[in-house]
C-alpha cells in the first residue's frame, strides 16, 4: 500500500511537467554520480529509454543524446546554439544541428587540423541510430587513445602517422588494382594486405585474409560491402600503445617519395637508424578487429620476429577446436560430447550427411594448445609483412578445421559417412575413414606448408598404385578451391567408389584424365558448386 501511494504521489507531482523538465531532472541526477568520470549506468539507460520513446527529434533531445554518448566514451562535450562538440585528447567531432533538432552535418578532425565531413556518422545520426553511432565513434577513440603527457602524445601520433604512410605506399605498389578479383588477391597475397585508406571517421585498416569460399558465397557484393562482412574478412588496425619497455620508433617515413623497387616490385625501406627516430615508452600494435585463435608456436614465432614478447597473462590457452567453436558465428548448436570426443554433423544442402569426430586427447596435446590473439606488438615496418604471413597461415588452418565443426541445426536421421580428424603436426591434419566396398580404413593427410599451398596424400590398402597420384592431385585441387574438408571428402569418396567398384576401367580412365578435369568432364570448380 505504501509503495502504491508513493507511486501515485510521484504521478501527481510530475503530471504537469514537460518532457524537457524530465530530461533535465535525469541529467542532474547523472551529474551526481559517485564516479565523476562516468555517468550512472542505470540512470543513463533510463534516459536512453525516454529518448527512444520520443521518436521526433528536438534540439534538446539530440544534444542530450550526444552528451550521453560523449560521457560514455570518456570524451568532453560542449555545445553552442546549433553545434555540438565531442572532444578527445587527439581528435574532435563537430555535429551541426538544424533548428528542428535534425542533424545537418558531421565533421571529424585531429586537433589543429581542418575537419572533414563524415558521411557514415552523418547517415547514422540522421537515421537516429545512436547505438551504432556510439560503436563507430569508439573506433577512432580507441585508435587515438594515446596516454601520456602532451609532448609524448604528439611524438607517438607523429610516429604512427609515419608508419601509416609507409604501409599505404607498400599496399599501393604496384598501383592498387580496381577489379574485384585483383583486390581479393591483394588481400590474401599482398605484403601488407589491402590497406583501406584512412578516413577521418574510420582508422586505416589492413585486410589480410579472406577464404575463397567466402568470396564465392558473396560474389554479388562489392569490395566495400564484402569488407564490412566481418565473419568473412580478417582485418587489423595499426595503432600505437604504451608499454613498460622503451623502444626506438620511426618519426618519419622509411620510404622515399620516389622509392627504388626491389626484385619483388616493393619499395626499398631505409634502416631505422638512417632516419629520424625517438626512444619512447611505447610500441606499435596490430590490433585485430576479431581475435584469431592461434597455436602456441605461432605466438612464439611472432615474438621472435618482433622482439616483443606477447604477455602470457593476456592469453588463455585451450585446445584449438574449442576456441574455433566458441568463436564461430556459424555454430548454431553445440557438438555432441561422447566418451572424451566431440562429434559434429554436417548436412549437405542437396542431401547426404557426414559426421566428424575429434578426439579430445589428440587435440589437447601441448602443440595443439591455442589462444585468442587480439593484438600483436611490434616496433618496425619490416615486421608487418612477416607477422601477417603467420596470421594468414593460421587462418588457412583454422578455415579448414572449422569446416568440420559446423553443427547442423536439423541433422538427418541416418548418417552416410563417419570421419575422424586428428592433428599430425602444427601444419597438418589427418582424416580417417572407411573405404567404400572394402573392409579397410584409409587416411587422407592434409598438409598446409604455407598460406598458399595445400597438399593431400591418401594412404590405405585396396587402391591401385597408378591411381594414387591422380587422387592426391585431385583432392588437393578440390580442397584448395573450396577450403572445406567435408566437400573435399565427399568428392574423394565418390571418386573412390568409382575406383573400387570397377578398378580396371577406373584406372584406365585415370591414366587419360587431366588433373584439371573431373571424371565426368567437368572442372573441379563445377564439382564444388554442385557439392
Coordinates of C-alpha atoms in Angstrom, one line a residue:
X1 CA 0.0 0.0 0.0
X2 CA 2.8 2.4 0.9
X3 CA 4.5 1.6 -2.4
X4 CA 1.3 2.3 -4.4
X5 CA 0.8 5.6 -2.5
X6 CA 4.3 6.7 -3.3
X7 CA 3.9 6.0 -7.0
X8 CA 0.6 7.9 -7.1
X9 CA 2.2 10.8 -5.4
X10 CA 5.0 10.8 -8.0
X11 CA 2.5 10.7 -10.8
X12 CA 0.7 13.7 -9.4
X13 CA 3.9 15.6 -8.8
X14 CA 5.2 15.2 -12.3
X15 CA 1.9 15.2 -14.2
X16 CA 2.2 18.9 -15.1
X17 CA 5.9 18.8 -16.0
X18 CA 7.1 18.8 -19.6
X19 CA 9.4 16.1 -21.1
X20 CA 12.1 18.7 -21.2
X21 CA 11.9 19.2 -17.4
X22 CA 12.1 15.4 -17.0
X23 CA 15.2 15.2 -19.1
X24 CA 16.8 18.0 -17.1
X25 CA 16.0 16.1 -13.9
X26 CA 17.5 12.9 -15.1
X27 CA 20.6 14.7 -16.3
X28 CA 21.1 16.4 -12.9
X29 CA 20.9 13.0 -11.3
X30 CA 23.6 11.8 -13.6
X31 CA 25.8 14.6 -12.6
X32 CA 25.6 13.4 -9.0
X33 CA 27.1 10.0 -10.0
X34 CA 29.6 8.6 -7.4
X35 CA 32.1 8.1 -10.2
X36 CA 32.6 11.5 -11.8
X37 CA 34.3 10.1 -14.8
X38 CA 31.3 8.1 -16.0
X39 CA 27.5 8.6 -15.6
X40 CA 25.5 6.2 -13.5
X41 CA 24.7 3.3 -15.9
X42 CA 21.1 2.8 -14.5
X43 CA 20.2 6.4 -14.9
X44 CA 21.9 6.5 -18.3
X45 CA 19.7 3.6 -19.5
X46 CA 16.6 5.3 -18.2
X47 CA 17.5 8.4 -20.2
X48 CA 18.1 6.4 -23.3
X49 CA 14.7 4.7 -22.9
X50 CA 13.0 8.1 -22.5
X51 CA 14.7 9.4 -25.6
X52 CA 13.8 6.3 -27.6
X53 CA 10.1 6.7 -26.8
X54 CA 10.2 10.3 -28.2
X55 CA 10.9 9.5 -31.8
X56 CA 10.6 13.0 -33.1
X57 CA 14.0 14.8 -32.7
X58 CA 14.2 18.1 -30.9
X59 CA 17.2 20.3 -30.3
X60 CA 17.4 19.4 -26.6
X61 CA 16.8 15.7 -27.2
X62 CA 19.6 15.4 -29.8
X63 CA 22.0 17.4 -27.7
X64 CA 21.2 15.3 -24.7
X65 CA 21.8 12.0 -26.5
X66 CA 25.1 13.2 -28.0
X67 CA 26.2 14.3 -24.5
X68 CA 25.4 10.9 -23.1
X69 CA 27.4 9.2 -25.8
X70 CA 30.4 11.5 -25.2
X71 CA 30.4 10.8 -21.5
X72 CA 30.2 7.1 -22.1
X73 CA 33.2 7.3 -24.3
X74 CA 35.1 9.4 -21.8
X75 CA 35.0 12.4 -24.1
X76 CA 34.3 16.0 -23.2
X77 CA 31.1 17.7 -24.5
X78 CA 30.1 21.2 -25.1
X79 CA 27.7 23.0 -27.5
X80 CA 26.7 26.3 -28.9
X81 CA 23.3 27.2 -30.3
X82 CA 23.4 24.8 -33.2
X83 CA 26.8 22.9 -33.0
X84 CA 27.8 20.1 -30.6
X85 CA 31.5 19.3 -30.0
X86 CA 32.6 15.8 -28.8
X87 CA 36.3 16.2 -27.9
X88 CA 39.0 13.7 -27.0
X89 CA 42.7 14.4 -26.4
X90 CA 43.7 13.8 -30.0
X91 CA 40.6 14.4 -32.1
X92 CA 37.2 16.0 -32.0
X93 CA 33.8 15.7 -33.6
X94 CA 31.5 18.5 -34.8
X95 CA 27.8 17.9 -35.1
X96 CA 25.8 20.7 -36.8
X97 CA 22.1 20.7 -36.0
X98 CA 19.1 22.2 -37.6
X99 CA 16.5 24.2 -35.5
X100 CA 14.3 21.2 -35.6
X101 CA 16.9 19.1 -33.9
X102 CA 17.8 17.0 -37.0
X103 CA 21.4 16.6 -37.9
X104 CA 22.7 18.8 -40.8
X105 CA 26.3 17.7 -40.9
X106 CA 29.0 15.8 -39.1
X107 CA 32.8 16.5 -39.3
X108 CA 35.8 14.9 -37.6
X109 CA 39.4 16.0 -37.3
X110 CA 42.6 15.8 -35.3
X111 CA 43.3 18.8 -33.2
X112 CA 44.8 21.7 -35.2
X113 CA 43.7 20.0 -38.4
X114 CA 40.9 21.0 -40.7
X115 CA 37.7 19.0 -40.1
X116 CA 36.4 16.7 -42.9
X117 CA 32.9 15.5 -43.4
X118 CA 32.0 12.1 -42.1
X119 CA 29.2 10.6 -44.3
X120 CA 29.0 7.3 -42.4
X121 CA 28.5 9.0 -39.0
X122 CA 26.1 11.5 -40.6
X123 CA 24.0 8.7 -42.0
X124 CA 23.8 7.0 -38.6
X125 CA 22.6 10.2 -36.8
X126 CA 20.1 11.1 -39.5
X127 CA 18.6 7.6 -39.1
X128 CA 18.5 8.1 -35.3
X129 CA 20.8 5.0 -34.9
X130 CA 22.6 6.4 -31.9
X131 CA 23.7 3.0 -30.6
X132 CA 25.6 2.2 -33.8
X133 CA 26.9 5.8 -33.9
X134 CA 28.4 5.2 -30.4
X135 CA 30.0 2.0 -31.5
X136 CA 31.6 3.6 -34.6
X137 CA 32.7 6.6 -32.6
X138 CA 34.5 4.2 -30.3
X139 CA 36.8 3.0 -33.1
X140 CA 38.7 6.3 -33.6
X141 CA 38.5 6.9 -29.9
X142 CA 40.3 3.6 -29.3
X143 CA 42.7 4.3 -32.2
X144 CA 43.8 7.7 -30.8
X145 CA 43.5 6.9 -27.1
X146 CA 47.2 7.6 -26.5
X147 CA 48.2 8.1 -22.8
X148 CA 51.0 10.3 -21.6
X149 CA 51.7 14.0 -21.5
X150 CA 51.1 16.3 -24.4
X151 CA 54.7 16.1 -25.7
X152 CA 54.7 12.3 -25.6
X153 CA 51.3 12.1 -27.3
X154 CA 52.5 14.4 -30.0
X155 CA 55.6 12.2 -30.7
X156 CA 53.6 9.0 -30.6
X157 CA 51.0 10.4 -33.0
X158 CA 53.7 11.5 -35.4
X159 CA 55.3 8.1 -35.3
X160 CA 52.1 6.1 -36.0
X161 CA 51.3 8.5 -38.9
X162 CA 54.7 7.8 -40.4
X163 CA 54.0 4.1 -40.2
X164 CA 50.6 4.5 -41.8
X165 CA 52.1 6.4 -44.7
X166 CA 54.7 3.7 -45.3
X167 CA 52.0 0.9 -45.2
X168 CA 49.9 2.8 -47.7
X169 CA 52.9 3.1 -50.1
X170 CA 53.6 -0.6 -49.9
X171 CA 50.0 -1.5 -50.3
X172 CA 49.8 0.7 -53.5
X173 CA 52.9 -0.9 -55.1
X174 CA 52.1 -1.9 -57.7
X175 CA 49.3 0.6 -58.1
X176 CA 46.1 -0.6 -56.3
X177 CA 44.1 -2.8 -58.7
X178 CA 40.5 -1.9 -59.3
X179 CA 38.9 -5.2 -60.3
X180 CA 37.3 -7.3 -57.6
X181 CA 39.4 -10.4 -58.2
X182 CA 42.7 -8.5 -58.1
X183 CA 41.8 -6.8 -54.9
X184 CA 40.9 -10.1 -53.3
X185 CA 44.3 -11.4 -54.4
X186 CA 45.9 -8.4 -52.8
X187 CA 44.1 -9.2 -49.5
X188 CA 45.5 -12.7 -49.4
X189 CA 48.9 -12.2 -51.1
X190 CA 49.9 -8.6 -50.7
X191 CA 52.9 -7.9 -48.5
X192 CA 50.7 -5.9 -46.1
X193 CA 47.3 -7.0 -47.5
X194 CA 44.8 -4.5 -48.7
X195 CA 45.0 -1.2 -46.8
X196 CA 41.8 0.7 -46.7
X197 CA 42.9 4.4 -46.9
X198 CA 42.4 6.4 -43.7
X199 CA 39.2 8.3 -43.5
X200 CA 38.6 11.0 -40.8
X201 CA 35.9 8.8 -39.2
X202 CA 37.5 5.4 -39.7
X203 CA 41.1 4.5 -38.9
X204 CA 43.3 2.8 -41.6
X205 CA 42.7 -0.9 -41.7
X206 CA 44.7 -3.8 -43.1
X207 CA 42.6 -6.6 -44.7
X208 CA 44.9 -9.6 -44.9
X209 CA 42.8 -12.8 -45.3
X210 CA 39.5 -13.9 -46.8
X211 CA 38.6 -17.5 -47.6
X212 CA 38.0 -18.3 -51.3
X213 CA 34.7 -20.0 -50.2
X214 CA 33.5 -16.7 -48.6
X215 CA 34.4 -14.9 -51.9
X216 CA 32.2 -17.3 -53.8
X217 CA 29.3 -17.1 -51.3
X218 CA 29.3 -13.3 -51.5
X219 CA 30.4 -12.7 -55.1
X220 CA 27.5 -10.4 -55.7
X221 CA 28.8 -7.9 -53.2
X222 CA 31.1 -5.0 -54.0
X223 CA 34.5 -5.0 -52.3
X224 CA 33.4 -2.3 -49.8
X225 CA 30.3 -4.4 -48.9
X226 CA 32.4 -7.5 -48.6
X227 CA 34.9 -5.8 -46.3
X228 CA 32.0 -4.9 -44.0
X229 CA 31.1 -8.6 -43.9
X230 CA 33.0 -9.2 -40.6
X231 CA 32.9 -13.1 -40.4
X232 CA 34.4 -13.4 -43.9
X233 CA 37.3 -11.0 -43.7
X234 CA 40.2 -10.8 -41.3
X235 CA 41.3 -7.3 -40.6
X236 CA 43.5 -5.4 -38.2
X237 CA 44.4 -1.8 -37.4
X238 CA 47.9 -0.5 -37.0
X239 CA 48.0 1.7 -33.9
X240 CA 50.3 2.6 -31.0
X241 CA 50.2 1.8 -27.3
X242 CA 52.3 2.4 -24.2
X243 CA 54.3 -0.3 -22.5
X244 CA 56.7 -1.0 -19.7
X245 CA 59.7 -1.1 -22.0
X246 CA 61.1 1.7 -24.2
X247 CA 61.6 1.1 -28.0
X248 CA 63.1 3.1 -30.8
X249 CA 60.3 4.1 -33.2
X250 CA 60.4 5.9 -36.5
X251 CA 59.4 9.6 -36.6
X252 CA 59.4 10.0 -40.4
X253 CA 58.7 7.8 -43.4
X254 CA 61.2 5.0 -44.1
X255 CA 60.2 5.0 -47.8
X256 CA 61.2 7.9 -50.0
X257 CA 58.7 9.8 -52.2
X258 CA 60.2 8.2 -55.3
X259 CA 61.3 4.9 -54.0
X260 CA 63.6 2.4 -55.7
X261 CA 62.0 -1.0 -56.2
X262 CA 63.4 -4.4 -55.3
X263 CA 63.2 -7.6 -57.3
X264 CA 59.6 -8.1 -56.0
X265 CA 58.5 -4.6 -57.1
X266 CA 58.4 -3.5 -53.5
X267 CA 59.8 -0.1 -52.4
X268 CA 63.1 -0.1 -50.7
X269 CA 62.9 0.6 -46.9
X270 CA 65.6 2.6 -45.1
X271 CA 67.1 1.3 -41.9
X272 CA 65.6 2.8 -38.7
X273 CA 68.9 4.3 -37.7
X274 CA 69.1 6.2 -41.0
X275 CA 66.0 8.3 -40.4
X276 CA 64.7 10.5 -37.6
X277 CA 63.6 8.3 -34.6
X278 CA 62.7 8.6 -31.0
X279 CA 63.0 6.3 -28.0
X280 CA 59.6 6.1 -26.5
X281 CA 57.8 4.0 -23.8
X282 CA 55.6 2.6 -26.5
X283 CA 55.4 0.1 -29.4
X284 CA 53.2 -0.2 -32.5
X285 CA 50.2 -2.6 -32.3
X286 CA 48.4 -4.6 -34.9
X287 CA 45.0 -4.7 -33.3
X288 CA 42.8 -7.4 -34.7
X289 CA 39.1 -6.5 -35.0
X290 CA 38.2 -10.1 -34.5
X291 CA 40.6 -12.1 -32.3
X292 CA 42.1 -15.1 -34.0
X293 CA 42.7 -18.5 -32.3
X294 CA 46.4 -19.2 -32.9
X295 CA 48.6 -22.1 -31.9
X296 CA 51.4 -21.7 -29.4
X297 CA 54.2 -22.0 -31.9
X298 CA 52.6 -19.0 -33.9
X299 CA 52.7 -16.9 -30.7
X300 CA 56.4 -17.8 -30.1
X301 CA 57.3 -17.2 -33.7
X302 CA 55.6 -13.7 -33.7
X303 CA 57.7 -12.8 -30.6
X304 CA 60.9 -14.0 -32.3
X305 CA 60.1 -11.8 -35.4
X306 CA 59.2 -8.6 -33.5
X307 CA 61.5 -8.9 -30.5
X308 CA 58.5 -8.0 -28.3
X309 CA 57.1 -10.8 -26.2
X310 CA 53.3 -11.1 -26.1
X311 CA 52.5 -11.3 -22.3
X312 CA 51.3 -14.8 -21.4
X313 CA 48.9 -13.3 -18.9
X314 CA 46.9 -11.8 -21.8
X315 CA 46.4 -15.3 -23.3
X316 CA 44.0 -18.0 -22.1
X317 CA 45.0 -21.4 -23.5
X318 CA 42.6 -24.1 -24.7
X319 CA 42.5 -26.8 -27.5
X320 CA 42.2 -25.2 -30.9
X321 CA 38.8 -26.8 -31.8
X322 CA 37.2 -25.4 -28.7
X323 CA 38.3 -21.9 -29.4
X324 CA 37.1 -22.2 -33.0
X325 CA 33.7 -23.5 -31.8
X326 CA 33.3 -20.6 -29.3
X327 CA 34.4 -18.0 -31.9
X328 CA 32.4 -19.4 -34.8
X329 CA 29.2 -17.5 -35.7
X330 CA 28.0 -20.5 -37.7
X331 CA 27.9 -22.9 -34.8
X332 CA 24.2 -22.8 -34.3
X333 CA 24.2 -25.6 -31.7
X334 CA 26.8 -27.4 -29.7
X335 CA 28.5 -30.6 -30.6
X336 CA 27.7 -33.9 -29.0
X337 CA 30.3 -34.9 -26.4
X338 CA 30.8 -38.7 -26.2
X339 CA 33.5 -40.5 -24.3
X340 CA 36.1 -37.9 -24.5
X341 CA 35.4 -36.8 -28.0
X342 CA 33.4 -34.2 -29.9
X343 CA 31.0 -35.3 -32.7
X344 CA 29.9 -32.8 -35.4
X345 CA 27.3 -33.4 -38.0
X346 CA 27.5 -31.8 -41.5
X347 CA 24.4 -31.9 -43.7
X348 CA 24.8 -31.1 -47.4
X349 CA 22.0 -28.9 -48.9
X350 CA 21.3 -31.4 -51.7
X351 CA 21.3 -34.4 -49.4
X352 CA 23.7 -36.6 -47.6
X353 CA 25.4 -36.2 -44.2
X354 CA 28.8 -36.7 -42.6
X355 CA 29.8 -36.9 -39.0
X356 CA 33.3 -35.7 -37.9
X357 CA 34.8 -36.9 -34.7
X358 CA 37.6 -35.0 -32.9
X359 CA 39.2 -37.0 -30.0
X360 CA 39.9 -34.7 -27.0
X361 CA 43.1 -36.4 -26.2
X362 CA 44.7 -35.7 -29.6
X363 CA 43.7 -32.0 -29.7
X364 CA 44.6 -31.4 -26.0
X365 CA 48.3 -32.1 -26.7
X366 CA 50.7 -29.2 -25.8
X367 CA 51.5 -28.5 -29.5
X368 CA 47.8 -28.0 -30.3
X369 CA 47.1 -25.6 -27.5
X370 CA 45.9 -22.2 -28.7
X371 CA 44.8 -18.8 -27.5
X372 CA 42.8 -15.9 -28.9
X373 CA 45.2 -13.3 -30.2
X374 CA 43.7 -9.8 -30.0
X375 CA 46.8 -7.7 -30.8
X376 CA 50.4 -8.0 -31.9
X377 CA 53.1 -5.6 -30.6
X378 CA 55.9 -4.7 -32.9
X379 CA 58.4 -1.9 -33.5
X380 CA 59.4 -1.8 -37.1
X381 CA 57.7 -1.6 -40.5
X382 CA 59.5 -4.8 -41.7
X383 CA 57.7 -6.8 -39.0
X384 CA 54.3 -6.3 -40.5
X385 CA 54.7 -8.4 -43.6
X386 CA 56.2 -11.4 -41.7
X387 CA 53.5 -11.2 -38.9
X388 CA 50.7 -11.1 -41.5
X389 CA 52.1 -14.1 -43.2
X390 CA 52.0 -16.1 -40.0
X391 CA 48.4 -15.0 -39.3
X392 CA 47.3 -15.9 -42.8
X393 CA 48.9 -19.4 -42.3
X394 CA 46.9 -19.8 -39.1
X395 CA 43.7 -18.5 -40.8
X396 CA 44.0 -21.2 -43.5
X397 CA 44.5 -23.9 -40.9
X398 CA 41.5 -22.6 -38.9
X399 CA 39.3 -22.3 -42.0
X400 CA 39.9 -26.0 -42.9
X401 CA 39.4 -27.2 -39.4
X402 CA 36.3 -25.0 -38.8
X403 CA 34.6 -26.6 -41.9
X404 CA 34.3 -29.8 -39.9
X405 CA 33.0 -28.1 -36.8
X406 CA 29.7 -26.6 -38.1
X407 CA 26.9 -28.4 -36.2
X408 CA 23.8 -28.5 -38.4
X409 CA 20.6 -27.2 -36.9
X410 CA 18.5 -30.2 -38.2
X411 CA 20.7 -33.2 -38.9
X412 CA 19.3 -36.0 -41.0
X413 CA 18.2 -39.2 -39.2
X414 CA 20.8 -41.5 -40.8
X415 CA 24.4 -40.6 -41.3
X416 CA 26.1 -41.6 -44.5
X417 CA 29.8 -41.4 -43.6
X418 CA 31.9 -41.0 -40.5
X419 CA 35.3 -39.4 -40.3
X420 CA 37.9 -38.9 -37.6
X421 CA 40.0 -35.7 -37.6
X422 CA 43.4 -35.6 -35.8
X423 CA 46.3 -33.3 -35.8
X424 CA 49.6 -34.7 -37.1
X425 CA 51.7 -31.6 -36.7
X426 CA 51.2 -27.8 -36.3
X427 CA 50.7 -27.6 -40.1
X428 CA 48.9 -30.9 -41.0
X429 CA 45.9 -32.9 -40.0
X430 CA 44.7 -36.3 -40.9
X431 CA 41.2 -37.5 -41.8
X432 CA 40.5 -41.3 -41.3
X433 CA 37.5 -43.0 -42.9
X434 CA 36.3 -46.4 -44.1
X435 CA 36.9 -47.1 -47.7
X436 CA 33.9 -47.8 -49.9
X437 CA 33.2 -51.5 -50.8
X438 CA 36.3 -52.6 -48.8
X439 CA 36.6 -53.5 -45.1
X440 CA 39.6 -51.3 -44.6
X441 CA 40.5 -47.8 -43.4
X442 CA 42.0 -45.0 -45.4
X443 CA 43.7 -41.9 -44.2
X444 CA 43.9 -38.5 -46.0
X445 CA 46.9 -36.4 -44.8
X446 CA 46.3 -32.7 -45.4
X447 CA 49.5 -30.6 -45.3
X448 CA 49.4 -26.8 -45.2
X449 CA 53.1 -25.8 -45.5
X450 CA 52.2 -22.2 -46.2
X451 CA 49.1 -20.0 -46.6
X452 CA 49.1 -20.5 -50.4
X453 CA 49.7 -24.3 -50.6
X454 CA 47.6 -27.2 -49.6
X455 CA 48.6 -30.8 -50.5
X456 CA 46.8 -34.1 -49.8
X457 CA 48.2 -37.6 -49.6
X458 CA 46.0 -40.7 -49.5
X459 CA 47.1 -43.8 -47.6
X460 CA 45.4 -47.2 -47.3
X461 CA 45.2 -50.6 -48.8
X462 CA 42.9 -51.6 -51.6
X463 CA 43.9 -48.9 -54.1
X464 CA 45.7 -49.5 -57.4
X465 CA 49.1 -47.7 -57.3
X466 CA 48.6 -45.9 -60.6
X467 CA 45.5 -44.1 -59.2
X468 CA 47.3 -42.7 -56.1
X469 CA 48.9 -39.6 -57.8
X470 CA 45.7 -38.7 -59.6
X471 CA 43.7 -39.0 -56.4
X472 CA 46.2 -36.9 -54.4
X473 CA 46.3 -34.2 -57.0
X474 CA 42.5 -34.2 -57.5
X475 CA 41.8 -33.9 -53.7
X476 CA 44.4 -31.2 -53.3
X477 CA 42.8 -29.2 -56.1
X478 CA 39.3 -29.5 -54.7
X479 CA 40.3 -28.7 -51.2
X480 CA 42.3 -25.6 -52.3
X481 CA 39.3 -24.4 -54.3
X482 CA 36.6 -24.8 -51.7
X483 CA 38.5 -24.7 -48.4
X484 CA 36.1 -27.3 -47.0
X485 CA 37.1 -30.7 -45.7
X486 CA 33.6 -32.1 -45.9
X487 CA 33.2 -31.0 -49.5
X488 CA 36.6 -32.4 -50.4
X489 CA 35.9 -35.7 -48.6
X490 CA 32.6 -36.2 -50.4
X491 CA 34.3 -35.6 -53.8
X492 CA 37.1 -38.0 -52.8
X493 CA 34.7 -40.7 -51.6
X494 CA 32.7 -40.5 -54.8
X495 CA 35.9 -41.0 -56.8
X496 CA 36.9 -43.9 -54.6
X497 CA 33.5 -45.6 -55.1
X498 CA 34.2 -45.5 -58.9
X499 CA 37.7 -46.8 -58.4
X500 CA 36.8 -49.7 -56.1
X501 CA 33.6 -50.7 -57.9
X502 CA 35.3 -51.2 -61.3
X503 CA 39.1 -50.9 -60.8
X504 CA 40.2 -51.8 -64.3
X505 CA 38.0 -49.2 -66.0
X506 CA 38.7 -46.6 -63.5
X507 CA 42.5 -46.9 -63.7
X508 CA 42.3 -46.7 -67.5
X509 CA 40.2 -43.6 -67.3
X510 CA 42.5 -42.1 -64.7
X511 CA 45.5 -42.6 -67.0
X512 CA 43.8 -40.4 -69.6
X513 CA 42.3 -37.9 -67.2
X514 CA 43.8 -34.4 -67.0
X515 CA 44.3 -33.2 -63.4
X516 CA 42.3 -30.1 -64.5
X517 CA 39.1 -32.2 -65.2
X518 CA 36.7 -34.4 -63.2
X519 CA 35.7 -37.9 -64.3
X520 CA 32.5 -36.5 -65.8
X521 CA 34.4 -34.0 -67.8
X522 CA 33.7 -31.1 -65.6
X523 CA 36.1 -28.8 -63.8
X524 CA 36.7 -29.1 -60.0
X525 CA 35.0 -25.7 -59.6
X526 CA 31.9 -27.2 -61.2
X527 CA 32.1 -30.2 -58.9
X528 CA 32.5 -27.9 -56.0
X529 CA 29.5 -25.8 -56.9
X530 CA 27.5 -29.0 -57.3
X531 CA 28.6 -30.1 -53.9

